[in-house]
Short mmCIF file of C-alpha atoms in Angstrom, two decimals:
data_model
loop_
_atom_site.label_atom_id
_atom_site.label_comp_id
_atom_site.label_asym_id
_atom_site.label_seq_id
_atom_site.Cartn_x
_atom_site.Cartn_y
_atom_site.Cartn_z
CA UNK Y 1 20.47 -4.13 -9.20
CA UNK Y 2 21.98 -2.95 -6.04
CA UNK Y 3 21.27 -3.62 -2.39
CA UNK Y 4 19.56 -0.56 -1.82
CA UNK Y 5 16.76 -1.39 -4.29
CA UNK Y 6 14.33 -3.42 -3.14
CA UNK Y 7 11.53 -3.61 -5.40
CA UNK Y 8 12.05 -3.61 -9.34
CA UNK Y 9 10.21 -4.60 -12.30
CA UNK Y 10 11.81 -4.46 -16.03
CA UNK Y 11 9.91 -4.22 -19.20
CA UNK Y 12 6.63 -4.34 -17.43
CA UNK Y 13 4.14 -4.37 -19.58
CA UNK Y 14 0.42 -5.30 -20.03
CA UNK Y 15 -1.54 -5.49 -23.27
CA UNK Y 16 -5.42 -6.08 -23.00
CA UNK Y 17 -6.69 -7.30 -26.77
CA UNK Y 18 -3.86 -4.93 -28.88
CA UNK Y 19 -4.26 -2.18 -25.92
CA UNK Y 20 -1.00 -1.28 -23.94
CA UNK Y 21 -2.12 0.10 -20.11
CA UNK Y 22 1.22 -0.28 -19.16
CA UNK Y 23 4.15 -0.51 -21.48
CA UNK Y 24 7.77 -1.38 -21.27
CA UNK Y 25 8.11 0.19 -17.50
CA UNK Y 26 11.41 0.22 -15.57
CA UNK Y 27 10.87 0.93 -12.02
CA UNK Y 28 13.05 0.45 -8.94
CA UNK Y 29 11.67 1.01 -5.76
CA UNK Y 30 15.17 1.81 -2.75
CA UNK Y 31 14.83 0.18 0.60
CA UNK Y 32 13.45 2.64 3.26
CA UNK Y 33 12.21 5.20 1.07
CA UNK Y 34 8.51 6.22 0.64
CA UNK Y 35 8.61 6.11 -3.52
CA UNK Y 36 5.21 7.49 -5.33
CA UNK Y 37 3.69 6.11 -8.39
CA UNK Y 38 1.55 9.46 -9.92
CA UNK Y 39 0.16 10.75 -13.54
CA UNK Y 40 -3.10 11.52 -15.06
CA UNK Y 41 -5.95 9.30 -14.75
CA UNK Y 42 -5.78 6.44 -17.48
CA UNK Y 43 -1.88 6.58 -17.53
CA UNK Y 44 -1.87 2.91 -16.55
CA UNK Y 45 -0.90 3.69 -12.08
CA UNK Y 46 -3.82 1.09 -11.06
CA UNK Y 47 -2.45 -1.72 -13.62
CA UNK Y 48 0.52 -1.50 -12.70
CA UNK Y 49 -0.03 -1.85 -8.71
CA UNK Y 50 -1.89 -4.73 -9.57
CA UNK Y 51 1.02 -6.04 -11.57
CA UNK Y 52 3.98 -5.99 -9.32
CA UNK Y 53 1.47 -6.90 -6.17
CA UNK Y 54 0.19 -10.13 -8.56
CA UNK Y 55 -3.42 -9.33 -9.02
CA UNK Y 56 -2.81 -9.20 -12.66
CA UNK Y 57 -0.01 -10.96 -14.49
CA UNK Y 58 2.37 -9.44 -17.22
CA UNK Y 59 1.89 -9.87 -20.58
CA UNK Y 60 5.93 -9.52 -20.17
CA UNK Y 61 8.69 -8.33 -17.84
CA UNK Y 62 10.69 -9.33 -14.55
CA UNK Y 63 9.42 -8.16 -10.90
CA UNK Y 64 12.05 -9.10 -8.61
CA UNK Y 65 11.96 -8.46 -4.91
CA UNK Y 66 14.46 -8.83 -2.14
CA UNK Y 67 16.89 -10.22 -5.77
CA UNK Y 68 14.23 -12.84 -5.97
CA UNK Y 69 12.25 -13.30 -8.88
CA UNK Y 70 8.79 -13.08 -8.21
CA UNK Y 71 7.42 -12.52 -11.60
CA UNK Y 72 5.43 -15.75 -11.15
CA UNK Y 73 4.39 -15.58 -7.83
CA UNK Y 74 0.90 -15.08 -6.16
CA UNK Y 75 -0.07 -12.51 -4.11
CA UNK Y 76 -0.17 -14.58 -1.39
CA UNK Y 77 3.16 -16.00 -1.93
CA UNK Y 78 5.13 -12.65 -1.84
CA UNK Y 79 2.71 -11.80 1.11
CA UNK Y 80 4.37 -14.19 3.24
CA UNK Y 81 7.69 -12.31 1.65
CA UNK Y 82 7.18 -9.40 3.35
CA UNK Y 83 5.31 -7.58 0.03
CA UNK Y 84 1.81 -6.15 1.37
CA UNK Y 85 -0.98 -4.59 -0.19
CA UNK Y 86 -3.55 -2.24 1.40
CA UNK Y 87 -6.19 -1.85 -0.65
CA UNK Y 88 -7.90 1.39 -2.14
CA UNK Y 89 -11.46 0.66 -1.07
CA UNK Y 90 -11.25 0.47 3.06
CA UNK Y 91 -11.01 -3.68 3.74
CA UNK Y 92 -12.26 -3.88 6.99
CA UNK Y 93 -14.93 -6.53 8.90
CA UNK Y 94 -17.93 -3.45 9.93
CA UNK Y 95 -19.95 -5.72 12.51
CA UNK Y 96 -16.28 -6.66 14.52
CA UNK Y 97 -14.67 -3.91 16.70
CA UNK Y 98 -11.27 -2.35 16.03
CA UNK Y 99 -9.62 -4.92 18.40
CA UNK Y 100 -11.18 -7.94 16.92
CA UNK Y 101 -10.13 -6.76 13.24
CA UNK Y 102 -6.41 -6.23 13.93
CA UNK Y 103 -6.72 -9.27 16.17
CA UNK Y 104 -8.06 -11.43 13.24
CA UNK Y 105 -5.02 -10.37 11.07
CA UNK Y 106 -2.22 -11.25 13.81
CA UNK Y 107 -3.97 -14.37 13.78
CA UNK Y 108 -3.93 -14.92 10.16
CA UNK Y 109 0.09 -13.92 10.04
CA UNK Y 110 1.01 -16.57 12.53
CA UNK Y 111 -1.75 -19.21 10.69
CA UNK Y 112 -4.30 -19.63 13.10
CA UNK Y 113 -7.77 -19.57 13.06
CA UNK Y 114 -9.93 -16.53 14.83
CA UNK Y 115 -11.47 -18.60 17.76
CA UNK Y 116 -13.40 -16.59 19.88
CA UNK Y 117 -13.10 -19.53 22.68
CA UNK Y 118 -9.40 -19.79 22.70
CA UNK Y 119 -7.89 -19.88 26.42
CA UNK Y 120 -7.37 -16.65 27.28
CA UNK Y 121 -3.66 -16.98 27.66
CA UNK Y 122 -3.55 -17.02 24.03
CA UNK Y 123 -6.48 -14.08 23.47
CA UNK Y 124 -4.38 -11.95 25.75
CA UNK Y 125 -1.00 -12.45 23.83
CA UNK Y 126 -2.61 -11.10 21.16
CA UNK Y 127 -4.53 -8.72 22.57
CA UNK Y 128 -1.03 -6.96 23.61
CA UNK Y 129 0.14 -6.67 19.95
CA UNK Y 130 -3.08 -5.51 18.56
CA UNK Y 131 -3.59 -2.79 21.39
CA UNK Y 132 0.15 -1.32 20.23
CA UNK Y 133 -0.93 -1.46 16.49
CA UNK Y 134 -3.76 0.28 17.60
CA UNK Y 135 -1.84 2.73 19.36
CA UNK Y 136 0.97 3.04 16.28
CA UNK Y 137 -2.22 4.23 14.08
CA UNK Y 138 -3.65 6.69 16.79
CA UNK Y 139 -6.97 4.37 17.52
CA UNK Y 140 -6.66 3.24 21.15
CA UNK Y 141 -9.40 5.07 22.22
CA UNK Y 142 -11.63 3.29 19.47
CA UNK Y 143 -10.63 -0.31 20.09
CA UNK Y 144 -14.37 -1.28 21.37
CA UNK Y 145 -15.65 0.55 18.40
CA UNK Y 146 -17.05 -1.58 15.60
CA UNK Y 147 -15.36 -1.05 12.25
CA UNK Y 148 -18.83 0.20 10.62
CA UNK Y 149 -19.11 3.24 13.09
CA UNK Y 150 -15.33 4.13 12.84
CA UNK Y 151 -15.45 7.36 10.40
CA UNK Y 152 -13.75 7.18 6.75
CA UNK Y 153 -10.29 8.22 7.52
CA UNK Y 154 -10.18 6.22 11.12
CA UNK Y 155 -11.12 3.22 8.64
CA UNK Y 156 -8.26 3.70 6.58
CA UNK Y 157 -5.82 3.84 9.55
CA UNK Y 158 -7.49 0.70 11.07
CA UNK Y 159 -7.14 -1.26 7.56
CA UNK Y 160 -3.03 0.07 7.79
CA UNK Y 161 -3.16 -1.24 11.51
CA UNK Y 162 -4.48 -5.02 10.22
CA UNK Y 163 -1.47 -4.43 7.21
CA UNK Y 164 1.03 -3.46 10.12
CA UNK Y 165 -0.47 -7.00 11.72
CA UNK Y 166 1.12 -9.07 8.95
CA UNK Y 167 4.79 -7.65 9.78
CA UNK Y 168 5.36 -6.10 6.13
CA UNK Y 169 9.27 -5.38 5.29
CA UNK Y 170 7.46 -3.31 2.27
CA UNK Y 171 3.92 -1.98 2.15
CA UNK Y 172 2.20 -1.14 -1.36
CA UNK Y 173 -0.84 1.46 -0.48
CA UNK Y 174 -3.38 1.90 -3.26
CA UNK Y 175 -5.02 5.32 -2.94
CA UNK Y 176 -4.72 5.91 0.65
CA UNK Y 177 -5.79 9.66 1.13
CA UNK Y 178 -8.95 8.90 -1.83
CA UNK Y 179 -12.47 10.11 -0.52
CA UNK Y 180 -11.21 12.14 2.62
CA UNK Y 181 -11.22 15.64 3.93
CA UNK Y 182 -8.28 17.45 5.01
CA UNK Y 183 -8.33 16.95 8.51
CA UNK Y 184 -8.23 12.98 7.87
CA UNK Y 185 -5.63 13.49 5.10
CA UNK Y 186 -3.42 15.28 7.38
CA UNK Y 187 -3.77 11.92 10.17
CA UNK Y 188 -2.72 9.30 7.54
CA UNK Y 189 -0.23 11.73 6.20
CA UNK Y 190 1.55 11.60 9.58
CA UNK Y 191 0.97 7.90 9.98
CA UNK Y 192 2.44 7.29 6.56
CA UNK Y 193 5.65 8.89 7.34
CA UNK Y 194 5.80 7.27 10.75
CA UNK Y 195 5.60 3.95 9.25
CA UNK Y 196 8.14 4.70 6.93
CA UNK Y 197 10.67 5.03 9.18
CA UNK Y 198 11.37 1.57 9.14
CA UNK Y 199 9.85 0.24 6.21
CA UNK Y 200 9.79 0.92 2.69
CA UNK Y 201 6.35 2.59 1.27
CA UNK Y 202 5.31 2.38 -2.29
CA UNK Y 203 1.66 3.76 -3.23
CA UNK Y 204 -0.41 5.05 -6.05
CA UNK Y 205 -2.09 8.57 -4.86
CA UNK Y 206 -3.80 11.48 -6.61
CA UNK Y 207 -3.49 14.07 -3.96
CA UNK Y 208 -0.24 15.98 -5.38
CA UNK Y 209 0.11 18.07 -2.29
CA UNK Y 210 0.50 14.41 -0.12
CA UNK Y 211 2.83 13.42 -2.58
CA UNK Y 212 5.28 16.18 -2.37
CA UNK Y 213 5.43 16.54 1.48
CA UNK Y 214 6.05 12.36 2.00
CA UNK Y 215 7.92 11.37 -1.25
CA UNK Y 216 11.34 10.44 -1.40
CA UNK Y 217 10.90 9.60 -5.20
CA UNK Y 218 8.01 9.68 -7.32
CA UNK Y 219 7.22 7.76 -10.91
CA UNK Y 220 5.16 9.68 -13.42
CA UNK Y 221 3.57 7.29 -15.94
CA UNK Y 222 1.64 8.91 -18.75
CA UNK Y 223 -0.20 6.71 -21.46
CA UNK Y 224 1.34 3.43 -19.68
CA UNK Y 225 4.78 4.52 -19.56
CA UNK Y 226 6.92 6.19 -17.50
CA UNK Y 227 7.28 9.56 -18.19
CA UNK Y 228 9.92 11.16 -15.63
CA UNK Y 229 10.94 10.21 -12.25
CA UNK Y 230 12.79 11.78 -9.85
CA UNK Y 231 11.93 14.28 -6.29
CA UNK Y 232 8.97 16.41 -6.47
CA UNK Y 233 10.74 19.11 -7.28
CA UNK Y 234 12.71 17.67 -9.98
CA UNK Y 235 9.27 16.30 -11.91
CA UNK Y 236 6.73 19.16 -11.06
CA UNK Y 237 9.02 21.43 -13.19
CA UNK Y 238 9.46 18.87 -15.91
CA UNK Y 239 7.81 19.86 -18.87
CA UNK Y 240 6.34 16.62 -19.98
CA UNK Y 241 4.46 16.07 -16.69
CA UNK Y 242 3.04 19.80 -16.73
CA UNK Y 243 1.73 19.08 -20.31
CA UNK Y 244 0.90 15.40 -19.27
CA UNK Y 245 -1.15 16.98 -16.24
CA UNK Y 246 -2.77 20.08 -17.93
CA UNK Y 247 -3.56 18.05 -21.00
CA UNK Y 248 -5.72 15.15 -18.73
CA UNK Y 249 -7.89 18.51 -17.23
CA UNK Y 250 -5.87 18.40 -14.16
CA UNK Y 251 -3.92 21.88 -12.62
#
């Protein structure tokens, strides 16, 4: 393993009673890159998010990240790492405003607990912080908004501001653009890319037109394994992936 990779797993593989979702995968993930993990549905993407971000744990195989071993880990553990996770279904607290929810998660980073009757010294230190996270994911003029009125797509880009909050070195989204029309695709599209520019970005997404516009490198798996890898142009003309693709109904 080299420098330049950040994230890598080996062998990964999970078998549920004699069934393989995910089998013998090699993956290596390159510091600073945005790297997608695509294929047909049931070719194992989902498992094998929640493998290398330890919500399930291999039946075999070696995750390693930053050179350590993290194979054993839990999520929280590589967490504090630098290794974040934003999750598929929006994660956000509906009855608190924008504010308070990236406020709570600056809180949680630097381990204390969300008092509302904290001096204000201390509110206003965070306050600071969570108004420029705000402002990296294009929601200042929604920070008195509560979460439950925010539409879908300004939901997603508040649950990447309370990721941002944590300080990830690498951030692991699960489906961002899933359930959202063009207009909000386009938004987290652009955010995406933006914070990519100093971070590394690996995510699981369907939308194949996303994919190609912010991937550096993209994965195919197919049946649990991987099936090609390389730039979008490389694997949209593969062969294997078109059959893969047409074969699961999709164009």
């Amino acid at each position: 393993m080299t420098d330049s990779v950040i994230l890598s797993a080996r062998d990964l593989t999970k078998e549920f009673k004699g069934f393989f979702a995910v089998e013998g995968v090699d993956l290596s993930v390159k510091r600073g890159t945005i790297h997608a993990l695509i294929g047909p549905n049931g070719a194992g993407k989902t498992t094998c998010f929640n493998l290398l971000t330890k919500f399930l744990p291999p039946t075999r195989g070696v995750i390693t990240y930053k050179g350590e071993d993290i194979t054993a880990m839990s999520p929280a553990d590589i967490a504090r790492l630098g290794l974040v996770r934003s999750f598929q279904i929006s994660a956000v607290f509906p009855n608190l405003t924008a504010m308070e929810n990236v406020r709570i998660a600056l809180q949680r980073k630097r381990g204390d607990s969300y008092d509302f009757w904290r001096s204000e010294k201390v509110l206003a230190d965070y306050d600071e912080r969570a108004h420029e996270l705000l402002a990296d994911v294009g929601l200042t003029s929604f920070a008195d908004t509560f979460a439950g009125e925010l539409s879908y797509g300004r939901k997603r880009a508040l649950e990447i501001a309370t990721t941002l909050a944590l300080d990830p070195e690498m951030l692991l989204l699960d489906e961002p653009m899933a359930g959202m029309g063009q207009e909000d695709i386009d938004r987290i599209a652009a955010l995406i890319k933006r914070i990519a520019a100093n971070r590394t970005v690996l995510m699981v997404e369907h939308n194949l037109s996303v994919v190609a516009s912010l991937s550096d490198t993209i994965t195919v798996l197919a049946r649990g394994k991987v099936l090609a890898e390389g730039d979008y142009e490389t694997v949209s003309k593969d062969p294997r992936v078109v059959e893969a693709y047409i074969g699961a109904g999709h164009a």
